GROMACS .gro file of C-alpha atoms in nm:
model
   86
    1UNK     CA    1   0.000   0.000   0.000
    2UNK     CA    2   0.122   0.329  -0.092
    3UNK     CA    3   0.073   0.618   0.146
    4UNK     CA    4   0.041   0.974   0.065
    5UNK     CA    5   0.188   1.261   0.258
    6UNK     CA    6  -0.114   1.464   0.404
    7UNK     CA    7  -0.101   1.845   0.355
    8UNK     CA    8  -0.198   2.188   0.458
    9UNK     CA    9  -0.195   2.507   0.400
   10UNK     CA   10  -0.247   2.719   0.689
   11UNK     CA   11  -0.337   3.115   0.611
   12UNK     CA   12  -0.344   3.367   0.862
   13UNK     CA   13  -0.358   3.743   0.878
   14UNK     CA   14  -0.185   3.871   1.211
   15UNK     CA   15  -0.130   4.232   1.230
   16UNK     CA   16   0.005   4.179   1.574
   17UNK     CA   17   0.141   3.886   1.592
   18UNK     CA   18  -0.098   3.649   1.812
   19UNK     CA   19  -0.239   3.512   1.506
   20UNK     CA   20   0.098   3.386   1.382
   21UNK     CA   21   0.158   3.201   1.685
   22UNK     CA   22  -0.165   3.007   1.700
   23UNK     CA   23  -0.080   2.992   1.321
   24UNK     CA   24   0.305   2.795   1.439
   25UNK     CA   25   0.119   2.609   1.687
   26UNK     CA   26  -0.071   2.435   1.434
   27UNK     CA   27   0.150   2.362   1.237
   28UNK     CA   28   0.363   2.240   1.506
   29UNK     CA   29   0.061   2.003   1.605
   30UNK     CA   30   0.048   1.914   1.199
   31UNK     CA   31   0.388   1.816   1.159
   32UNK     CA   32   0.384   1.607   1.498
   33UNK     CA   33   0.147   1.391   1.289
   34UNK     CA   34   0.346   1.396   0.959
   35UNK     CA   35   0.162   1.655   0.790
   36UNK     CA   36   0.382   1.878   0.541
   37UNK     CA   37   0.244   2.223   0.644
   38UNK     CA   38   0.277   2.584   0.468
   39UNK     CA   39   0.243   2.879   0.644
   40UNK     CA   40   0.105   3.175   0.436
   41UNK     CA   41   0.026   3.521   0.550
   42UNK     CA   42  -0.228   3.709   0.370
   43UNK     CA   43  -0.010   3.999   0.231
   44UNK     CA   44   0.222   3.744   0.098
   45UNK     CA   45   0.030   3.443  -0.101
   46UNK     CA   46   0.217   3.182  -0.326
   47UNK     CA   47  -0.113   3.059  -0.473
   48UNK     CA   48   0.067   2.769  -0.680
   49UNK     CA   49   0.197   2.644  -0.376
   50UNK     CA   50  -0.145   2.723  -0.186
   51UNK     CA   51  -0.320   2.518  -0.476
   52UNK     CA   52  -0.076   2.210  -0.410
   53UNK     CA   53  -0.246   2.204  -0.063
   54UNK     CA   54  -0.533   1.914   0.059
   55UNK     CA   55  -0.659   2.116   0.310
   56UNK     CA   56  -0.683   2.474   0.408
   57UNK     CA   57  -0.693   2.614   0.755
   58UNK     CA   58  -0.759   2.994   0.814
   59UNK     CA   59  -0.720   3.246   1.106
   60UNK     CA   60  -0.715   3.619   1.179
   61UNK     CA   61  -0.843   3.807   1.474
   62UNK     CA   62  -1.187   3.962   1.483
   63UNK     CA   63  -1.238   4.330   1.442
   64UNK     CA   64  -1.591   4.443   1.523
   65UNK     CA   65  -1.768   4.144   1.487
   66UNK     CA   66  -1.617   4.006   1.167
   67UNK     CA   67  -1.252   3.903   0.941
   68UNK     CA   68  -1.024   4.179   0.922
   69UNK     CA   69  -0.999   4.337   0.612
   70UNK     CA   70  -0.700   4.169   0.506
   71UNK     CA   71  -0.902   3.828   0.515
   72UNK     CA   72  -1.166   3.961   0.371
   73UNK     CA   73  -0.924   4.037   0.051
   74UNK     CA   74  -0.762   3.714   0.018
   75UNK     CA   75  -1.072   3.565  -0.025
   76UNK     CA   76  -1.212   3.834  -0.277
   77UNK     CA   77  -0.848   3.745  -0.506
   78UNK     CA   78  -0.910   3.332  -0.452
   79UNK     CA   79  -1.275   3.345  -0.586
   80UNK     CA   80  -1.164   3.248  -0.884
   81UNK     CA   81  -0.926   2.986  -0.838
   82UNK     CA   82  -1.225   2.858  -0.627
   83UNK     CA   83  -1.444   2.891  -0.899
   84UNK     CA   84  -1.244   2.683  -1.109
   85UNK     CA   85  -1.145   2.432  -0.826
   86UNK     CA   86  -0.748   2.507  -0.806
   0.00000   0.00000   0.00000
C-alpha cells in the first residue's frame, strides 16, 4: 500500500502577531502527525503552492464582529481559483 503525505496550508492574517503564533502552533501540532504544512500570510500568497495544498486552515483576529480586512481580501483574489477548483 502506498501512502500519501497529508497536507496543509495554513493562512493567517496577524497584524500583531498572536495570530501567527496560533498559526506555528498548528502547524507544530500538523507536523507532529506527519503533515507537510505551509504557512502563508495574507499579504504574501504563493497561490501555486497554496493550490498544491489538501486542506486549508484559516485564522485572523476579529475586528468588530467580523474578518479583518485583510481576510476579507484574500478571499475576494481566490474566488476564482475557487471557482475553477485550483
Amino acid at each position: 500500500m502506498t501512502k500519501f503525505r497529508k497536507s496543509i496550508a495554513i493562512v493567517y492574517h496577524s497584524p500583531f502577531g498572536h495570530t501567527q503564533k496560533v498559526a506555528e502552533h498548528i502547524a507544530i501540532g500538523a507536523q507532529k502527525l506527519n503533515i507537510e504544512v505551509l504557512l502563508i500570510n495574507v499579504t504574501d500568497v504563493n497561490w501555486e503552492l497554496l493550490d498544491q495544498a489538501e486542506s486549508i486552515v484559516f485564522g485572523c483576529p476579529t475586528y468588530m464582529g467580523s474578518l479583518t480586512s485583510a481576510l476579507k481580501l484574500f478571499m475576494e483574489q481566490s474566488s476564482k481559483r475557487w471557482l475553477a477548483r485550483t
